[in-house]
PDB file of N, CA and C in Angstrom:
ATOM      1  N   MET A 157     -61.110  60.589 -28.878  1.00 57.00           N
ATOM      2  CA  MET A 157     -59.795  60.873 -29.410  1.00 57.00           C
ATOM      3  C   MET A 157     -59.900  61.101 -30.913  1.00 57.00           C
ATOM      4  N   ILE A 158     -59.291  62.180 -31.393  1.00 69.00           N
ATOM      5  CA  ILE A 158     -59.305  62.451 -32.815  1.00 69.00           C
ATOM      6  C   ILE A 158     -58.082  61.829 -33.474  1.00 69.00           C
ATOM      7  N   PHE A 159     -58.168  61.638 -34.777  1.00 79.00           N
ATOM      8  CA  PHE A 159     -57.015  61.137 -35.516  1.00 79.00           C
ATOM      9  C   PHE A 159     -56.207  62.324 -36.006  1.00 79.00           C
ATOM     10  N   ILE A 160     -54.913  62.255 -35.838  1.00 88.00           N
ATOM     11  CA  ILE A 160     -54.020  63.286 -36.360  1.00 88.00           C
ATOM     12  C   ILE A 160     -52.804  62.592 -36.952  1.00 88.00           C
ATOM     13  N   ILE A 161     -52.375  63.078 -38.091  1.00 94.00           N
ATOM     14  CA  ILE A 161     -51.201  62.518 -38.757  1.00 94.00           C
ATOM     15  C   ILE A 161     -49.983  62.754 -37.866  1.00 94.00           C
ATOM     16  N   PRO A 162     -49.176  61.718 -37.616  1.00 94.00           N
ATOM     17  CA  PRO A 162     -48.039  61.863 -36.698  1.00 94.00           C
ATOM     18  C   PRO A 162     -47.129  63.054 -37.005  1.00 94.00           C
ATOM     19  N   GLU A 163     -46.833  63.299 -38.274  1.00 95.00           N
ATOM     20  CA  GLU A 163     -45.963  64.429 -38.620  1.00 95.00           C
ATOM     21  C   GLU A 163     -46.598  65.757 -38.207  1.00 95.00           C
ATOM     22  N   GLU A 164     -47.904  65.895 -38.429  1.00 96.00           N
ATOM     23  CA  GLU A 164     -48.608  67.119 -38.028  1.00 96.00           C
ATOM     24  C   GLU A 164     -48.609  67.267 -36.512  1.00 96.00           C
ATOM     25  N   PHE A 165     -48.821  66.165 -35.811  1.00 98.00           N
ATOM     26  CA  PHE A 165     -48.822  66.211 -34.350  1.00 98.00           C
ATOM     27  C   PHE A 165     -47.439  66.608 -33.835  1.00 98.00           C
ATOM     28  N   ALA A 166     -46.393  66.053 -34.423  1.00 98.00           N
ATOM     29  CA  ALA A 166     -45.026  66.400 -34.013  1.00 98.00           C
ATOM     30  C   ALA A 166     -44.764  67.893 -34.213  1.00 98.00           C
ATOM     31  N   GLN A 167     -45.268  68.457 -35.302  1.00 97.00           N
ATOM     32  CA  GLN A 167     -45.076  69.893 -35.547  1.00 97.00           C
ATOM     33  C   GLN A 167     -45.882  70.739 -34.561  1.00 97.00           C
ATOM     34  N   LYS A 168     -47.074  70.277 -34.196  1.00 98.00           N
ATOM     35  CA  LYS A 168     -47.851  70.981 -33.166  1.00 98.00           C
ATOM     36  C   LYS A 168     -47.094  70.966 -31.841  1.00 98.00           C
ATOM     37  N   ILE A 169     -46.538  69.820 -31.506  1.00 98.00           N
ATOM     38  CA  ILE A 169     -45.767  69.704 -30.263  1.00 98.00           C
ATOM     39  C   ILE A 169     -44.601  70.683 -30.286  1.00 98.00           C
ATOM     40  N   LYS A 170     -43.932  70.777 -31.412  1.00 98.00           N
ATOM     41  CA  LYS A 170     -42.823  71.728 -31.539  1.00 98.00           C
ATOM     42  C   LYS A 170     -43.297  73.144 -31.213  1.00 98.00           C
ATOM     43  N   SER A 171     -44.448  73.534 -31.740  1.00 98.00           N
ATOM     44  CA  SER A 171     -44.942  74.896 -31.466  1.00 98.00           C
ATOM     45  C   SER A 171     -45.349  75.060 -30.003  1.00 98.00           C
ATOM     46  N   TRP A 172     -45.877  73.999 -29.383  1.00 99.00           N
ATOM     47  CA  TRP A 172     -46.238  74.081 -27.962  1.00 99.00           C
ATOM     48  C   TRP A 172     -44.987  74.217 -27.096  1.00 99.00           C
ATOM     49  N   ILE A 173     -43.911  73.585 -27.513  1.00 99.00           N
ATOM     50  CA  ILE A 173     -42.635  73.730 -26.798  1.00 99.00           C
ATOM     51  C   ILE A 173     -42.128  75.161 -26.940  1.00 99.00           C
ATOM     52  N   GLU A 174     -42.218  75.697 -28.147  1.00 98.00           N
ATOM     53  CA  GLU A 174     -41.799  77.083 -28.380  1.00 98.00           C
ATOM     54  C   GLU A 174     -42.604  78.053 -27.522  1.00 98.00           C
ATOM     55  N   ASP A 175     -43.892  77.752 -27.312  1.00 98.00           N
ATOM     56  CA  ASP A 175     -44.747  78.611 -26.477  1.00 98.00           C
ATOM     57  C   ASP A 175     -44.196  78.761 -25.065  1.00 98.00           C
ATOM     58  N   LYS A 176     -43.483  77.754 -24.589  1.00 98.00           N
ATOM     59  CA  LYS A 176     -42.906  77.782 -23.237  1.00 98.00           C
ATOM     60  C   LYS A 176     -41.395  78.017 -23.273  1.00 98.00           C
ATOM     61  N   ASN A 177     -40.928  78.567 -24.390  1.00 97.00           N
ATOM     62  CA  ASN A 177     -39.516  78.943 -24.556  1.00 97.00           C
ATOM     63  C   ASN A 177     -38.543  77.772 -24.464  1.00 97.00           C
ATOM     64  N   GLY A 178     -39.000  76.592 -24.867  1.00 97.00           N
ATOM     65  CA  GLY A 178     -38.081  75.471 -24.977  1.00 97.00           C
ATOM     66  C   GLY A 178     -37.072  75.756 -26.085  1.00 97.00           C
ATOM     67  N   VAL A 179     -35.899  75.169 -25.979  1.00 97.00           N
ATOM     68  CA  VAL A 179     -34.837  75.456 -26.949  1.00 97.00           C
ATOM     69  C   VAL A 179     -34.291  74.172 -27.565  1.00 97.00           C
ATOM     70  N   ASP A 180     -33.512  74.360 -28.624  1.00 95.00           N
ATOM     71  CA  ASP A 180     -32.856  73.240 -29.323  1.00 95.00           C
ATOM     72  C   ASP A 180     -33.855  72.141 -29.680  1.00 95.00           C
ATOM     73  N   ILE A 181     -34.966  72.546 -30.274  1.00 96.00           N
ATOM     74  CA  ILE A 181     -36.037  71.602 -30.599  1.00 96.00           C
ATOM     75  C   ILE A 181     -35.687  70.864 -31.885  1.00 96.00           C
ATOM     76  N   GLU A 182     -35.788  69.554 -31.827  1.00 94.00           N
ATOM     77  CA  GLU A 182     -35.562  68.731 -33.008  1.00 94.00           C
ATOM     78  C   GLU A 182     -36.713  67.747 -33.164  1.00 94.00           C
ATOM     79  N   VAL A 183     -37.188  67.632 -34.391  1.00 94.00           N
ATOM     80  CA  VAL A 183     -38.201  66.643 -34.743  1.00 94.00           C
ATOM     81  C   VAL A 183     -37.489  65.624 -35.623  1.00 94.00           C
ATOM     82  N   ILE A 184     -37.425  64.387 -35.140  1.00 92.00           N
ATOM     83  CA  ILE A 184     -36.653  63.353 -35.835  1.00 92.00           C
ATOM     84  C   ILE A 184     -37.595  62.253 -36.318  1.00 92.00           C
ATOM     85  N   ASN A 185     -37.560  61.991 -37.611  1.00 91.00           N
ATOM     86  CA  ASN A 185     -38.347  60.916 -38.197  1.00 91.00           C
ATOM     87  C   ASN A 185     -37.598  59.606 -37.961  1.00 91.00           C
ATOM     88  N   VAL A 186     -38.169  58.740 -37.134  1.00 91.00           N
ATOM     89  CA  VAL A 186     -37.528  57.456 -36.814  1.00 91.00           C
ATOM     90  C   VAL A 186     -38.296  56.267 -37.397  1.00 91.00           C
ATOM     91  N   THR A 187     -39.185  56.552 -38.341  1.00 88.00           N
ATOM     92  CA  THR A 187     -40.045  55.517 -38.919  1.00 88.00           C
ATOM     93  C   THR A 187     -39.259  54.332 -39.462  1.00 88.00           C
ATOM     94  N   GLU A 188     -38.160  54.608 -40.132  1.00 84.00           N
ATOM     95  CA  GLU A 188     -37.375  53.543 -40.757  1.00 84.00           C
ATOM     96  C   GLU A 188     -36.443  52.833 -39.779  1.00 84.00           C
ATOM     97  N   MET A 189     -36.319  53.360 -38.554  1.00 84.00           N
ATOM     98  CA  MET A 189     -35.337  52.819 -37.617  1.00 84.00           C
ATOM     99  C   MET A 189     -35.933  52.039 -36.453  1.00 84.00           C
ATOM    100  N   THR A 190     -37.209  52.256 -36.167  1.00 86.00           N
ATOM    101  CA  THR A 190     -37.822  51.599 -35.017  1.00 86.00           C
ATOM    102  C   THR A 190     -39.321  51.476 -35.236  1.00 86.00           C
ATOM    103  N   SER A 191     -39.919  50.536 -34.548  1.00 89.00           N
ATOM    104  CA  SER A 191     -41.371  50.379 -34.636  1.00 89.00           C
ATOM    105  C   SER A 191     -42.080  51.013 -33.440  1.00 89.00           C
ATOM    106  N   ILE A 192     -41.325  51.589 -32.509  1.00 93.00           N
ATOM    107  CA  ILE A 192     -41.961  52.138 -31.304  1.00 93.00           C
ATOM    108  C   ILE A 192     -42.618  53.487 -31.549  1.00 93.00           C
ATOM    109  N   ALA A 193     -42.189  54.211 -32.593  1.00 94.00           N
ATOM    110  CA  ALA A 193     -42.765  55.522 -32.882  1.00 94.00           C
ATOM    111  C   ALA A 193     -42.390  55.923 -34.298  1.00 94.00           C
ATOM    112  N   ASN A 194     -43.088  56.942 -34.797  1.00 94.00           N
ATOM    113  CA  ASN A 194     -42.737  57.521 -36.089  1.00 94.00           C
ATOM    114  C   ASN A 194     -41.827  58.738 -35.932  1.00 94.00           C
ATOM    115  N   TYR A 195     -42.037  59.464 -34.825  1.00 95.00           N
ATOM    116  CA  TYR A 195     -41.263  60.684 -34.594  1.00 95.00           C
ATOM    117  C   TYR A 195     -40.827  60.776 -33.147  1.00 95.00           C
ATOM    118  N   PHE A 196     -39.638  61.309 -32.968  1.00 95.00           N
ATOM    119  CA  PHE A 196     -39.177  61.764 -31.662  1.00 95.00           C
ATOM    120  C   PHE A 196     -39.122  63.282 -31.738  1.00 95.00           C
ATOM    121  N   VAL A 197     -39.603  63.926 -30.695  1.00 97.00           N
ATOM    122  CA  VAL A 197     -39.425  65.368 -30.554  1.00 97.00           C
ATOM    123  C   VAL A 197     -38.546  65.544 -29.325  1.00 97.00           C
ATOM    124  N   ILE A 198     -37.422  66.218 -29.509  1.00 96.00           N
ATOM    125  CA  ILE A 198     -36.454  66.407 -28.433  1.00 96.00           C
ATOM    126  C   ILE A 198     -36.268  67.900 -28.223  1.00 96.00           C
ATOM    127  N   ALA A 199     -36.302  68.323 -26.960  1.00 97.00           N
ATOM    128  CA  ALA A 199     -36.128  69.744 -26.647  1.00 97.00           C
ATOM    129  C   ALA A 199     -35.493  69.886 -25.280  1.00 97.00           C
ATOM    130  N   SER A 200     -35.046  71.100 -24.994  1.00 97.00           N
ATOM    131  CA  SER A 200     -34.399  71.384 -23.712  1.00 97.00           C
ATOM    132  C   SER A 200     -35.066  72.551 -23.008  1.00 97.00           C
ATOM    133  N   GLY A 201     -34.957  72.500 -21.683  1.00 96.00           N
ATOM    134  CA  GLY A 201     -35.341  73.618 -20.833  1.00 96.00           C
ATOM    135  C   GLY A 201     -34.155  73.973 -19.962  1.00 96.00           C
ATOM    136  N   SER A 202     -34.133  75.203 -19.478  1.00 95.00           N
ATOM    137  CA  SER A 202     -32.966  75.666 -18.719  1.00 95.00           C
ATOM    138  C   SER A 202     -33.041  75.343 -17.232  1.00 95.00           C
ATOM    139  N   SER A 203     -34.212  74.892 -16.770  1.00 96.00           N
ATOM    140  CA  SER A 203     -34.371  74.556 -15.352  1.00 96.00           C
ATOM    141  C   SER A 203     -35.388  73.430 -15.223  1.00 96.00           C
ATOM    142  N   GLU A 204     -35.410  72.804 -14.059  1.00 95.00           N
ATOM    143  CA  GLU A 204     -36.394  71.745 -13.822  1.00 95.00           C
ATOM    144  C   GLU A 204     -37.807  72.302 -13.927  1.00 95.00           C
ATOM    145  N   ARG A 205     -38.003  73.506 -13.428  1.00 96.00           N
ATOM    146  CA  ARG A 205     -39.321  74.146 -13.494  1.00 96.00           C
ATOM    147  C   ARG A 205     -39.759  74.337 -14.946  1.00 96.00           C
ATOM    148  N   GLN A 206     -38.842  74.789 -15.802  1.00 97.00           N
ATOM    149  CA  GLN A 206     -39.189  74.987 -17.201  1.00 97.00           C
ATOM    150  C   GLN A 206     -39.457  73.659 -17.901  1.00 97.00           C
ATOM    151  N   VAL A 207     -38.656  72.644 -17.617  1.00 97.00           N
ATOM    152  CA  VAL A 207     -38.876  71.320 -18.207  1.00 97.00           C
ATOM    153  C   VAL A 207     -40.280  70.826 -17.859  1.00 97.00           C
ATOM    154  N   LYS A 208     -40.670  70.979 -16.610  1.00 97.00           N
ATOM    155  CA  LYS A 208     -42.012  70.563 -16.183  1.00 97.00           C
ATOM    156  C   LYS A 208     -43.085  71.399 -16.860  1.00 97.00           C
ATOM    157  N   ALA A 209     -42.858  72.703 -16.995  1.00 98.00           N
ATOM    158  CA  ALA A 209     -43.843  73.586 -17.632  1.00 98.00           C
ATOM    159  C   ALA A 209     -44.041  73.216 -19.099  1.00 98.00           C
ATOM    160  N   ILE A 210     -42.965  72.885 -19.782  1.00 98.00           N
ATOM    161  CA  ILE A 210     -43.065  72.468 -21.183  1.00 98.00           C
ATOM    162  C   ILE A 210     -43.888  71.186 -21.289  1.00 98.00           C
ATOM    163  N   ALA A 211     -43.571  70.199 -20.458  1.00 98.00           N
ATOM    164  CA  ALA A 211     -44.303  68.925 -20.482  1.00 98.00           C
ATOM    165  C   ALA A 211     -45.771  69.133 -20.130  1.00 98.00           C
ATOM    166  N   ASP A 212     -46.047  69.953 -19.130  1.00 98.00           N
ATOM    167  CA  ASP A 212     -47.432  70.236 -18.742  1.00 98.00           C
ATOM    168  C   ASP A 212     -48.191  70.900 -19.882  1.00 98.00           C
ATOM    169  N   ASN A 213     -47.532  71.809 -20.602  1.00 98.00           N
ATOM    170  CA  ASN A 213     -48.182  72.497 -21.713  1.00 98.00           C
ATOM    171  C   ASN A 213     -48.509  71.533 -22.847  1.00 98.00           C
ATOM    172  N   ILE A 214     -47.591  70.632 -23.147  1.00 99.00           N
ATOM    173  CA  ILE A 214     -47.856  69.628 -24.183  1.00 99.00           C
ATOM    174  C   ILE A 214     -49.055  68.778 -23.790  1.00 99.00           C
ATOM    175  N   GLU A 215     -49.057  68.320 -22.549  1.00 98.00           N
ATOM    176  CA  GLU A 215     -50.159  67.476 -22.081  1.00 98.00           C
ATOM    177  C   GLU A 215     -51.488  68.227 -22.142  1.00 98.00           C
ATOM    178  N   TYR A 216     -51.484  69.496 -21.727  1.00 98.00           N
ATOM    179  CA  TYR A 216     -52.701  70.317 -21.742  1.00 98.00           C
ATOM    180  C   TYR A 216     -53.206  70.522 -23.178  1.00 98.00           C
ATOM    181  N   GLU A 217     -52.317  70.950 -24.064  1.00 98.00           N
ATOM    182  CA  GLU A 217     -52.725  71.237 -25.446  1.00 98.00           C
ATOM    183  C   GLU A 217     -53.201  69.970 -26.162  1.00 98.00           C
ATOM    184  N   ALA A 218     -52.536  68.854 -25.946  1.00 98.00           N
ATOM    185  CA  ALA A 218     -52.957  67.594 -26.565  1.00 98.00           C
ATOM    186  C   ALA A 218     -54.331  67.180 -26.040  1.00 98.00           C
ATOM    187  N   LYS A 219     -54.547  67.387 -24.752  1.00 97.00           N
ATOM    188  CA  LYS A 219     -55.840  67.046 -24.155  1.00 97.00           C
ATOM    189  C   LYS A 219     -56.964  67.863 -24.793  1.00 97.00           C
ATOM    190  N   GLN A 220     -56.676  69.116 -25.160  1.00 96.00           N
ATOM    191  CA  GLN A 220     -57.680  69.948 -25.824  1.00 96.00           C
ATOM    192  C   GLN A 220     -58.092  69.350 -27.169  1.00 96.00           C
ATOM    193  N   LEU A 221     -57.196  68.594 -27.772  1.00 95.00           N
ATOM    194  CA  LEU A 221     -57.482  67.899 -29.032  1.00 95.00           C
ATOM    195  C   LEU A 221     -57.994  66.482 -28.795  1.00 95.00           C
ATOM    196  N   GLU A 222     -58.212  66.148 -27.523  1.00 95.00           N
ATOM    197  CA  GLU A 222     -58.646  64.813 -27.111  1.00 95.00           C
ATOM    198  C   GLU A 222     -57.610  63.751 -27.477  1.00 95.00           C
ATOM    199  N   ILE A 223     -56.349  64.112 -27.318  1.00 96.00           N
ATOM    200  CA  ILE A 223     -55.235  63.189 -27.529  1.00 96.00           C
ATOM    201  C   ILE A 223     -54.571  62.989 -26.173  1.00 96.00           C
ATOM    202  N   PHE A 224     -54.471  61.746 -25.762  1.00 96.00           N
ATOM    203  CA  PHE A 224     -53.980  61.438 -24.421  1.00 96.00           C
ATOM    204  C   PHE A 224     -52.736  60.548 -24.499  1.00 96.00           C
ATOM    205  N   PRO A 225     -51.794  60.757 -23.593  1.00 96.00           N
ATOM    206  CA  PRO A 225     -50.553  59.970 -23.643  1.00 96.00           C
ATOM    207  C   PRO A 225     -50.758  58.536 -23.178  1.00 96.00           C
ATOM    208  N   LYS A 226     -49.962  57.657 -23.742  1.00 96.00           N
ATOM    209  CA  LYS A 226     -49.932  56.274 -23.272  1.00 96.00           C
ATOM    210  C   LYS A 226     -49.203  56.210 -21.937  1.00 96.00           C
ATOM    211  N   ASN A 227     -48.156  57.039 -21.811  1.00 97.00           N
ATOM    212  CA  ASN A 227     -47.354  57.026 -20.593  1.00 97.00           C
ATOM    213  C   ASN A 227     -46.571  58.326 -20.478  1.00 97.00           C
ATOM    214  N   ILE A 228     -46.279  58.709 -19.232  1.00 97.00           N
ATOM    215  CA  ILE A 228     -45.421  59.856 -18.946  1.00 97.00           C
ATOM    216  C   ILE A 228     -44.445  59.421 -17.864  1.00 97.00           C
ATOM    217  N   GLU A 229     -43.171  59.704 -18.084  1.00 96.00           N
ATOM    218  CA  GLU A 229     -42.129  59.348 -17.118  1.00 96.00           C
ATOM    219  C   GLU A 229     -41.301  60.579 -16.764  1.00 96.00           C
ATOM    220  N   GLY A 230     -40.831  60.637 -15.532  1.00 94.00           N
ATOM    221  CA  GLY A 230     -39.873  61.650 -15.114  1.00 94.00           C
ATOM    222  C   GLY A 230     -40.438  62.966 -14.631  1.00 94.00           C
ATOM    223  N   GLN A 231     -41.762  63.065 -14.472  1.00 89.00           N
ATOM    224  CA  GLN A 231     -42.355  64.344 -14.072  1.00 89.00           C
ATOM    225  C   GLN A 231     -41.900  64.803 -12.696  1.00 89.00           C
ATOM    226  N   ARG A 232     -41.727  63.883 -11.791  1.00 87.00           N
ATOM    227  CA  ARG A 232     -41.359  64.261 -10.425  1.00 87.00           C
ATOM    228  C   ARG A 232     -39.990  64.934 -10.389  1.00 87.00           C
ATOM    229  N   GLU A 233     -39.024  64.353 -11.102  1.00 89.00           N
ATOM    230  CA  GLU A 233     -37.661  64.879 -11.065  1.00 89.00           C
ATOM    231  C   GLU A 233     -37.492  66.120 -11.933  1.00 89.00           C
ATOM    232  N   GLY A 234     -38.115  66.132 -13.104  1.00 90.00           N
ATOM    233  CA  GLY A 234     -38.026  67.283 -13.986  1.00 90.00           C
ATOM    234  C   GLY A 234     -36.693  67.457 -14.684  1.00 90.00           C
ATOM    235  N   ARG A 235     -35.902  66.403 -14.757  1.00 94.00           N
ATOM    236  CA  ARG A 235     -34.607  66.484 -15.448  1.00 94.00           C
ATOM    237  C   ARG A 235     -34.707  65.919 -16.870  1.00 94.00           C
ATOM    238  N   TRP A 236     -35.562  64.920 -17.045  1.00 95.00           N
ATOM    239  CA  TRP A 236     -35.817  64.327 -18.359  1.00 95.00           C
ATOM    240  C   TRP A 236     -37.242  63.789 -18.284  1.00 95.00           C
ATOM    241  N   ILE A 237     -38.139  64.431 -18.990  1.00 98.00           N
ATOM    242  CA  ILE A 237     -39.532  63.982 -19.006  1.00 98.00           C
ATOM    243  C   ILE A 237     -39.820  63.387 -20.375  1.00 98.00           C
ATOM    244  N   LEU A 238     -40.360  62.184 -20.368  1.00 98.00           N
ATOM    245  CA  LEU A 238     -40.731  61.490 -21.591  1.00 98.00           C
ATOM    246  C   LEU A 238     -42.246  61.404 -21.643  1.00 98.00           C
ATOM    247  N   LEU A 239     -42.819  61.863 -22.741  1.00 98.00           N
ATOM    248  CA  LEU A 239     -44.257  61.749 -22.971  1.00 98.00           C
ATOM    249  C   LEU A 239     -44.449  60.843 -24.182  1.00 98.00           C
ATOM    250  N   ASP A 240     -45.146  59.742 -24.007  1.00 98.00           N
ATOM    251  CA  ASP A 240     -45.346  58.759 -25.068  1.00 98.00           C
ATOM    252  C   ASP A 240     -46.755  58.909 -25.622  1.00 98.00           C
ATOM    253  N   TYR A 241     -46.841  59.451 -26.827  1.00 97.00           N
ATOM    254  CA  TYR A 241     -48.114  59.591 -27.522  1.00 97.00           C
ATOM    255  C   TYR A 241     -48.179  58.608 -28.692  1.00 97.00           C
ATOM    256  N   TYR A 242     -47.794  57.376 -28.445  1.00 95.00           N
ATOM    257  CA  TYR A 242     -47.847  56.284 -29.415  1.00 95.00           C
ATOM    258  C   TYR A 242     -46.930  56.544 -30.611  1.00 95.00           C
ATOM    259  N   ASP A 243     -47.403  57.281 -31.616  1.00 96.00           N
ATOM    260  CA  ASP A 243     -46.607  57.525 -32.823  1.00 96.00           C
ATOM    261  C   ASP A 243     -45.573  58.631 -32.651  1.00 96.00           C
ATOM    262  N   VAL A 244     -45.729  59.426 -31.600  1.00 98.00           N
ATOM    263  CA  VAL A 244     -44.800  60.525 -31.330  1.00 98.00           C
ATOM    264  C   VAL A 244     -44.349  60.419 -29.874  1.00 98.00           C
ATOM    265  N   ILE A 245     -43.048  60.348 -29.677  1.00 97.00           N
ATOM    266  CA  ILE A 245     -42.485  60.304 -28.327  1.00 97.00           C
ATOM    267  C   ILE A 245     -41.696  61.587 -28.114  1.00 97.00           C
ATOM    268  N   ILE A 246     -41.982  62.256 -27.004  1.00 98.00           N
ATOM    269  CA  ILE A 246     -41.363  63.541 -26.706  1.00 98.00           C
ATOM    270  C   ILE A 246     -40.393  63.376 -25.553  1.00 98.00           C
ATOM    271  N   HIS A 247     -39.193  63.921 -25.736  1.00 97.00           N
ATOM    272  CA  HIS A 247     -38.166  63.938 -24.697  1.00 97.00           C
ATOM    273  C   HIS A 247     -37.893  65.400 -24.361  1.00 97.00           C
ATOM    274  N   ILE A 248     -38.217  65.812 -23.145  1.00 98.00           N
ATOM    275  CA  ILE A 248     -37.915  67.166 -22.690  1.00 98.00           C
ATOM    276  C   ILE A 248     -36.811  67.042 -21.648  1.00 98.00           C
ATOM    277  N   PHE A 249     -35.668  67.616 -21.949  1.00 97.00           N
ATOM    278  CA  PHE A 249     -34.486  67.485 -21.108  1.00 97.00           C
ATOM    279  C   PHE A 249     -34.121  68.788 -20.414  1.00 97.00           C
ATOM    280  N   HIS A 250     -33.577  68.671 -19.219  1.00 94.00           N
ATOM    281  CA  HIS A 250     -32.777  69.751 -18.649  1.00 94.00           C
ATOM    282  C   HIS A 250     -31.510  69.764 -19.507  1.00 94.00           C
ATOM    283  N   ALA A 251     -30.966  70.937 -19.774  1.00 89.00           N
ATOM    284  CA  ALA A 251     -29.831  71.063 -20.702  1.00 89.00           C
ATOM    285  C   ALA A 251     -28.674  70.114 -20.367  1.00 89.00           C
ATOM    286  N   GLU A 252     -28.354  69.964 -19.083  1.00 88.00           N
ATOM    287  CA  GLU A 252     -27.239  69.083 -18.687  1.00 88.00           C
ATOM    288  C   GLU A 252     -27.523  67.623 -19.034  1.00 88.00           C
ATOM    289  N   GLU A 253     -28.748  67.194 -18.813  1.00 90.00           N
ATOM    290  CA  GLU A 253     -29.135  65.803 -19.105  1.00 90.00           C
ATOM    291  C   GLU A 253     -29.076  65.548 -20.602  1.00 90.00           C
ATOM    292  N   ARG A 254     -29.534  66.521 -21.359  1.00 89.00           N
ATOM    293  CA  ARG A 254     -29.542  66.344 -22.811  1.00 89.00           C
ATOM    294  C   ARG A 254     -28.129  66.162 -23.354  1.00 89.00           C
ATOM    295  N   GLU A 255     -27.223  66.965 -22.864  1.00 86.00           N
ATOM    296  CA  GLU A 255     -25.835  66.852 -23.311  1.00 86.00           C
ATOM    297  C   GLU A 255     -25.259  65.480 -22.947  1.00 86.00           C
ATOM    298  N   PHE A 256     -25.585  64.990 -21.754  1.00 87.00           N
ATOM    299  CA  PHE A 256     -25.063  63.708 -21.289  1.00 87.00           C
ATOM    300  C   PHE A 256     -25.603  62.544 -22.128  1.00 87.00           C
ATOM    301  N   TYR A 257     -26.929  62.495 -22.337  1.00 81.00           N
ATOM    302  CA  TYR A 257     -27.540  61.357 -23.031  1.00 81.00           C
ATOM    303  C   TYR A 257     -27.425  61.453 -24.549  1.00 81.00           C
ATOM    304  N   ASN A 258     -27.423  62.651 -25.089  1.00 83.00           N
ATOM    305  CA  ASN A 258     -27.198  62.899 -26.515  1.00 83.00           C
ATOM    306  C   ASN A 258     -27.989  61.950 -27.423  1.00 83.00           C
ATOM    307  N   LEU A 259     -29.303  61.943 -27.266  1.00 82.00           N
ATOM    308  CA  LEU A 259     -30.153  61.060 -28.070  1.00 82.00           C
ATOM    309  C   LEU A 259     -30.026  61.314 -29.563  1.00 82.00           C
ATOM    310  N   GLU A 260     -29.775  62.555 -29.936  1.00 79.00           N
ATOM    311  CA  GLU A 260     -29.641  62.864 -31.360  1.00 79.00           C
ATOM    312  C   GLU A 260     -28.538  62.027 -32.003  1.00 79.00           C
ATOM    313  N   LYS A 261     -27.462  61.805 -31.278  1.00 76.00           N
ATOM    314  CA  LYS A 261     -26.353  61.003 -31.811  1.00 76.00           C
ATOM    315  C   LYS A 261     -26.801  59.559 -32.053  1.00 76.00           C
ATOM    316  N   LEU A 262     -27.625  59.030 -31.149  1.00 76.00           N
ATOM    317  CA  LEU A 262     -28.118  57.657 -31.308  1.00 76.00           C
ATOM    318  C   LEU A 262     -28.982  57.501 -32.554  1.00 76.00           C
ATOM    319  N   TRP A 263     -29.697  58.556 -32.903  1.00 73.00           N
ATOM    320  CA  TRP A 263     -30.635  58.508 -34.017  1.00 73.00           C
ATOM    321  C   TRP A 263     -30.148  59.343 -35.193  1.00 73.00           C
ATOM    322  N   LYS A 264     -28.842  59.589 -35.282  1.00 64.00           N
ATOM    323  CA  LYS A 264     -28.298  60.545 -36.243  1.00 64.00           C
ATOM    324  C   LYS A 264     -28.540  60.187 -37.704  1.00 64.00           C
ATOM    325  N   SER A 265     -28.754  58.941 -38.027  1.00 64.00           N
ATOM    326  CA  SER A 265     -28.977  58.596 -39.429  1.00 64.00           C
ATOM    327  C   SER A 265     -30.419  58.829 -39.870  1.00 64.00           C
ATOM    328  N   SER A 266     -31.277  59.240 -38.935  1.00 55.00           N
ATOM    329  CA  SER A 266     -32.649  59.586 -39.291  1.00 55.00           C
ATOM    330  C   SER A 266     -32.698  61.037 -39.743  1.00 55.00           C
ATOM    331  N   PRO A 267     -33.656  61.376 -40.609  1.00 58.00           N
ATOM    332  CA  PRO A 267     -33.797  62.780 -41.008  1.00 58.00           C
ATOM    333  C   PRO A 267     -34.173  63.643 -39.800  1.00 58.00           C
ATOM    334  N   VAL A 268     -33.468  64.747 -39.623  1.00 56.00           N
ATOM    335  CA  VAL A 268     -33.732  65.661 -38.511  1.00 56.00           C
ATOM    336  C   VAL A 268     -34.305  66.946 -39.073  1.00 56.00           C
ATOM    337  N   ASN A 269     -35.431  67.377 -38.513  1.00 55.00           N
ATOM    338  CA  ASN A 269     -36.049  68.639 -38.905  1.00 55.00           C
ATOM    339  C   ASN A 269     -35.963  69.593 -37.742  1.00 55.00           C
ATOM    340  N   ARG A 270     -35.245  70.670 -37.909  1.00 52.00           N
ATOM    341  CA  ARG A 270     -35.099  71.645 -36.821  1.00 52.00           C
ATOM    342  C   ARG A 270     -36.115  72.742 -36.958  1.00 52.00           C
TER     343      ARG A 270
END
């Protein structure tokens, strides 16, 4: 496993999401608000298939850098997939789920980089 600065990794993840046409991508610095991660990356897909494709692409590209997730949740359903890469946690939502859970509102006092 190589070392990568969390902010740089979050930006790489953003570009990998863009590669699969993910939308409404937000990189949120949560360093001052929680100890579970430094960054959340939140994005949406228009279908369960696209949500899964985005998550699969992130996992594939990170593996090429020898970076492996601590945990992945929600792959079977494809409505909200969470990939936990220790310092960076990625939430890939189906658009309807994202609107319902509205994680950005929960973390709104953190700096958001679009």
